[in-house]
Coordinates of C-alpha atoms and ligand atoms in Angstrom, one line a residue:
X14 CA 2.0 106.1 -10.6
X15 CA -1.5 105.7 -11.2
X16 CA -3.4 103.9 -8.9
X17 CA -7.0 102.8 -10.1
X18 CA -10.1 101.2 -7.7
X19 CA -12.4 99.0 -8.6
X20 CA -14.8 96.9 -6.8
X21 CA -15.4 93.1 -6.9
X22 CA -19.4 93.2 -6.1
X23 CA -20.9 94.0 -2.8
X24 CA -21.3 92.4 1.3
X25 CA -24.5 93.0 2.7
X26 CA -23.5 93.1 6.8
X27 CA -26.3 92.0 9.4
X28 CA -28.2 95.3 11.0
X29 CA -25.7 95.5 14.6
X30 CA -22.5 94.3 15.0
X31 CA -23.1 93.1 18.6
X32 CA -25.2 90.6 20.5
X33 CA -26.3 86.7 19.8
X34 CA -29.2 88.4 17.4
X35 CA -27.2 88.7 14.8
X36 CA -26.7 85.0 14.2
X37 CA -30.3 84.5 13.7
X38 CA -31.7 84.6 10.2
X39 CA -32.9 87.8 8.5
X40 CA -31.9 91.5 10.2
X41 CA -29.7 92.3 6.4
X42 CA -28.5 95.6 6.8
X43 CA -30.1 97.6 3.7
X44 CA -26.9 99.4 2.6
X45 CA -23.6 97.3 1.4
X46 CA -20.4 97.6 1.0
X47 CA -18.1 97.2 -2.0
X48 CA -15.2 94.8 -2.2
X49 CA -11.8 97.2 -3.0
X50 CA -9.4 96.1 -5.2
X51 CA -6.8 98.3 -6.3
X52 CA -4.3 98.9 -9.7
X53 CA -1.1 100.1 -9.7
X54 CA 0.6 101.1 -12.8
X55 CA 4.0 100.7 -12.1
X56 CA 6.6 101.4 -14.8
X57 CA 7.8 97.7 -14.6
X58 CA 4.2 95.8 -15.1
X59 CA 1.0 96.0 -13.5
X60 CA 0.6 95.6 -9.6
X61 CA -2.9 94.3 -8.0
X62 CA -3.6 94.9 -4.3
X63 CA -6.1 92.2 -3.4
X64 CA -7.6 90.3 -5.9
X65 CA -11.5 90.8 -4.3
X66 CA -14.5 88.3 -3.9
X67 CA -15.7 86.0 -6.9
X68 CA -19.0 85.3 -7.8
X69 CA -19.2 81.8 -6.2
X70 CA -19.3 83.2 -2.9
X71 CA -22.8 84.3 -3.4
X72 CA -23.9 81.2 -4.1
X73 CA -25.5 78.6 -1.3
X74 CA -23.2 76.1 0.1
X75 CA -20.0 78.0 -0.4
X76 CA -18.7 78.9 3.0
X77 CA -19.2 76.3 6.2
X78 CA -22.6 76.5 7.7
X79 CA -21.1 76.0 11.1
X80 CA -18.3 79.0 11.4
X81 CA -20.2 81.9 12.9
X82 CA -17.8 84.5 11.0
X83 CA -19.6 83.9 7.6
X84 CA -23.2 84.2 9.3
X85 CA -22.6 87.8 9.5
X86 CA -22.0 89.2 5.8
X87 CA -23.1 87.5 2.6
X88 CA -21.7 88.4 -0.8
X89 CA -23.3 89.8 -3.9
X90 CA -21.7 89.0 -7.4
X91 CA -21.6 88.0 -10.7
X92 CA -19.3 86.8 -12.8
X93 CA -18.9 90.2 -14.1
X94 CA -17.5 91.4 -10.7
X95 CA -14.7 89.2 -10.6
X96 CA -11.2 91.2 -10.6
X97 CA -10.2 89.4 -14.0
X98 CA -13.5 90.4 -16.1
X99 CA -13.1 93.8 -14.6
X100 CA -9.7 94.4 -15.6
X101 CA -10.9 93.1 -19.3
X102 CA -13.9 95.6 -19.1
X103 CA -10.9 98.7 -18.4
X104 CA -9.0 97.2 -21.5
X105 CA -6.4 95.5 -19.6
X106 CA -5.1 92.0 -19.8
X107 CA -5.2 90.2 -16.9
X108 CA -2.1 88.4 -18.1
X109 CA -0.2 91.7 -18.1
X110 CA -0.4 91.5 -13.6
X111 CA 3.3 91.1 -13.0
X112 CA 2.5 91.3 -8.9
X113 CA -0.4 90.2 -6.6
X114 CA 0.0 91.6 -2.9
X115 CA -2.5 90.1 -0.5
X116 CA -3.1 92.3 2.5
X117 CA -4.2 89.5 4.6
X118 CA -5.9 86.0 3.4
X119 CA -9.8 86.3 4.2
X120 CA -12.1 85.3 1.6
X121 CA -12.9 88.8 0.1
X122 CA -9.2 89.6 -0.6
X123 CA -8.2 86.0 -1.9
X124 CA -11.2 85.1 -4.1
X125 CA -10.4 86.3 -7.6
X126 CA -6.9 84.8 -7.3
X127 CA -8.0 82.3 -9.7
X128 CA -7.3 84.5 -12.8
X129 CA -3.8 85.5 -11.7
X130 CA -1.8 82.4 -11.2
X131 CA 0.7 83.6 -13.8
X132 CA 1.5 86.2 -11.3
X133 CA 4.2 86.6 -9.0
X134 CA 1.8 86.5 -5.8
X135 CA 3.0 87.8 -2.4
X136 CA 1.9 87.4 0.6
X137 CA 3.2 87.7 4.7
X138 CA 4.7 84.9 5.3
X139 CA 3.5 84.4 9.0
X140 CA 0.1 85.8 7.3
X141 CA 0.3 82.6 4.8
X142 CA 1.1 80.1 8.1
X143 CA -2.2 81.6 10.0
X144 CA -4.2 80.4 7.0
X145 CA -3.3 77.2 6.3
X146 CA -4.9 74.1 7.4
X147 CA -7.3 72.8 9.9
X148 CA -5.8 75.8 12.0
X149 CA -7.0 78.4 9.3
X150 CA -9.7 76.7 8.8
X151 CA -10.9 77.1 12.6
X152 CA -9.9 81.1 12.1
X153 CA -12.1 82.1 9.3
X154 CA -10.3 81.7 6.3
X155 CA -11.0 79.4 3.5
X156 CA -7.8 77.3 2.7
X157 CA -10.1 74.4 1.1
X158 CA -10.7 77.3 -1.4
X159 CA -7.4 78.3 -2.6
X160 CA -7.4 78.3 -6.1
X161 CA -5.0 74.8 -7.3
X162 CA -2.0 75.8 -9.3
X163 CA -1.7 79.2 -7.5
X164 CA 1.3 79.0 -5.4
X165 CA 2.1 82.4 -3.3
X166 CA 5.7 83.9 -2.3
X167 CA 6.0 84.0 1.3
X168 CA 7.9 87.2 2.4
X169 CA 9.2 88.5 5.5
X170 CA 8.9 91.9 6.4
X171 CA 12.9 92.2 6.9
X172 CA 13.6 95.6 5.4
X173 CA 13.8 99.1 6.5
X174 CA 11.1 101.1 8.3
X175 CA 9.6 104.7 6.6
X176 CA 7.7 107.2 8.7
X177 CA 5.6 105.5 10.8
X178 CA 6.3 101.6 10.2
X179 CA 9.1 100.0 11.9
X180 CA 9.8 97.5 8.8
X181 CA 9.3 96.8 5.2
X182 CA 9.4 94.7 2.1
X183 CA 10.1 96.2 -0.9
X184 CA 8.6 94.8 -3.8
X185 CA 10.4 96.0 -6.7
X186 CA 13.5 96.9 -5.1
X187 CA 13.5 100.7 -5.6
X188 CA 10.9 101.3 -2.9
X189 CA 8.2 102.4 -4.8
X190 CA 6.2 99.9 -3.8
X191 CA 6.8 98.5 0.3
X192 CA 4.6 96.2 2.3
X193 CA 4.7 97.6 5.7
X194 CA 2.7 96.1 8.8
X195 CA -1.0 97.4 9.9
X196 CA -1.4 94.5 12.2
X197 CA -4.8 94.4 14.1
X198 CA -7.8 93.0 11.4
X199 CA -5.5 89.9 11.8
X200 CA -1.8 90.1 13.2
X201 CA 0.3 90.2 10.5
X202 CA -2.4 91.8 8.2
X203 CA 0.2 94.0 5.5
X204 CA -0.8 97.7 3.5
X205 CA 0.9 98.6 0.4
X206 CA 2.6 102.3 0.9
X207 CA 2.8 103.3 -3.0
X208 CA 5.8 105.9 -3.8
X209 CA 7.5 105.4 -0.7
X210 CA 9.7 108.3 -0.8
X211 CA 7.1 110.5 -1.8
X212 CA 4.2 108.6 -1.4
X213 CA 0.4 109.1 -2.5
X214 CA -1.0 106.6 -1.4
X215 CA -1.8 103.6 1.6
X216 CA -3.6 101.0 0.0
X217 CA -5.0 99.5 3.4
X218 CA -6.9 96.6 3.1
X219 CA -9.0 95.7 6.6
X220 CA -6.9 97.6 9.0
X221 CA -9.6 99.7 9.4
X222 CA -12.8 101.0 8.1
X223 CA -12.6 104.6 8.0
X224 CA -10.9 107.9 9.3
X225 CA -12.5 108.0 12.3
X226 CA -11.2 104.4 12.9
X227 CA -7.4 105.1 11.6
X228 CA -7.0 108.0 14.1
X229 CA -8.2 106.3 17.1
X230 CA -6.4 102.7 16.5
X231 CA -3.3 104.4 14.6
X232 CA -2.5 107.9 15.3
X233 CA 1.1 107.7 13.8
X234 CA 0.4 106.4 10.6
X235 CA -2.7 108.8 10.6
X236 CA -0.3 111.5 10.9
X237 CA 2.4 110.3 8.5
X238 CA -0.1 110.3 6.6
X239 CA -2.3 113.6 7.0
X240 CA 1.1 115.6 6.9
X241 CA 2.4 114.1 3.9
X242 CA -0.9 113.9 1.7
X243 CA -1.1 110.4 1.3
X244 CA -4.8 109.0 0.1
X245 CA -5.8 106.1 2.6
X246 CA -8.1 103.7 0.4
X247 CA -9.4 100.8 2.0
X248 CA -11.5 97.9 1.2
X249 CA -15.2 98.0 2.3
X250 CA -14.9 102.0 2.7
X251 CA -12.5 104.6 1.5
X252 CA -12.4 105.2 -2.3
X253 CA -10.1 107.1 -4.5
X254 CA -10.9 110.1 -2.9
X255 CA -10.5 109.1 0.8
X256 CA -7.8 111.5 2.2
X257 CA -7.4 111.4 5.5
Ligands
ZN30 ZN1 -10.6 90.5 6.4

């Protein structure tokens, strides 16, 4: 299956990631990021991981001026960089996404849903709880900013473990494609294993920023997937070519 990356625009971080400084104004890091999302071609219909950031985010006013989380990163796109328009660009129809899986529901990962709500959209079920509300609110995410008319699938991860993860959801019921748990970014934050009995790849989401990061906070799924040649790809850091 071919799995294809793209990236929904850029988040410029503040310079540190520690200290009271960083909530002042200015101190923008000069590098950025990119915003991941990822394509699977699955034999029955087109699978997105993530559906990235849209370009309202950059704009003044979008995210509340009084939650410290959004003080630290500020988003850079245009309409252009939206997951729909960039799926368009590749000479694929947007309608054609059979599946959405959301790792977890921060802003980045949730903000192109707008152009999907055709789509069969799963998410963690006790992922989808954490978000709603005055309670998500309070949390970080954005639930005033779900897109109207998208409705997701809760699921539970109730299935069988592979390698490493103790459980599973299996999307299309031949376990090509399983949600398995890489809890830690948030708690029930979810990865998408792609050919799970011979896999190639771990689409990853947050759960962590880089090798370095994957080895120290999970060694087992490190090794799974060092020994088994499975490409890590994450959001804000490894691309296509990011073995571990
Ligand atoms: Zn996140």
């Amino acid at each position: 299956m071919r799995v294809r990356a793209f990236s929904t625009g850029r988040v410029r971080p503040k310079h540190g990631t520690r200290g009271v400084r960083r909530y002042l104004p200015g101190g923008w890091s000069d590098e950025t990021l990119p915003v991941n999302v990822f394509l699977i071609e699955h034999p029955a219909g087109l699978c997105l991981f993530d559906t990235g950031e849209r370009a309202e985010a950059a704009r003044r006013g979008y995210f509340p001026w009084w939650h410290p989380y959004f003080r630290l990163a500020r988003f850079e796109a245009g309409e252009a960089d939206e997951a729909a328009p960039q799926l368009r660009a590749l000479g694929l129809d947007p309608q054609d996404v059979r599946w959405v899986v959301l790792s977890h529901l921060h802003t980045d990962h949730v903000g192109g849903l707008k152009g999907f709500a055709h789509a069969d959209v799963v998410v963690h079920a006790p992922e989808w709880n954490r978000a709603r509300g005055l309670g998500g609110r309070i949390r970080g995410y954005l639930p005033q900013r779900w897109p109207r008319g998208v409705s997701p699938r809760p699921v539970e991860l109730d299935g069988p473990g592979v390698g490493p993860f103790a459980c599973s959801h299996d999307l299309v019921a031949d376990r090509s494609l399983l949600l398995v748990p890489l809890p830690g970014h948030t708690p029930d934050h979810v990865g998408l294993l792609v050919g799970a009995e011979r896999p190639t790849h771990l689409l990853a989401g947050d759960a962590f920023e880089d090798t370095a990061e994957l080895e120290r906070t999970a060694p087992a799924v490190a090794a799974f997937c060092r020994e088994r040649g499975v490409a890590v790809l994450t959001t804000h850091g490894l691309g296509p070519d990011g073995r571990v």
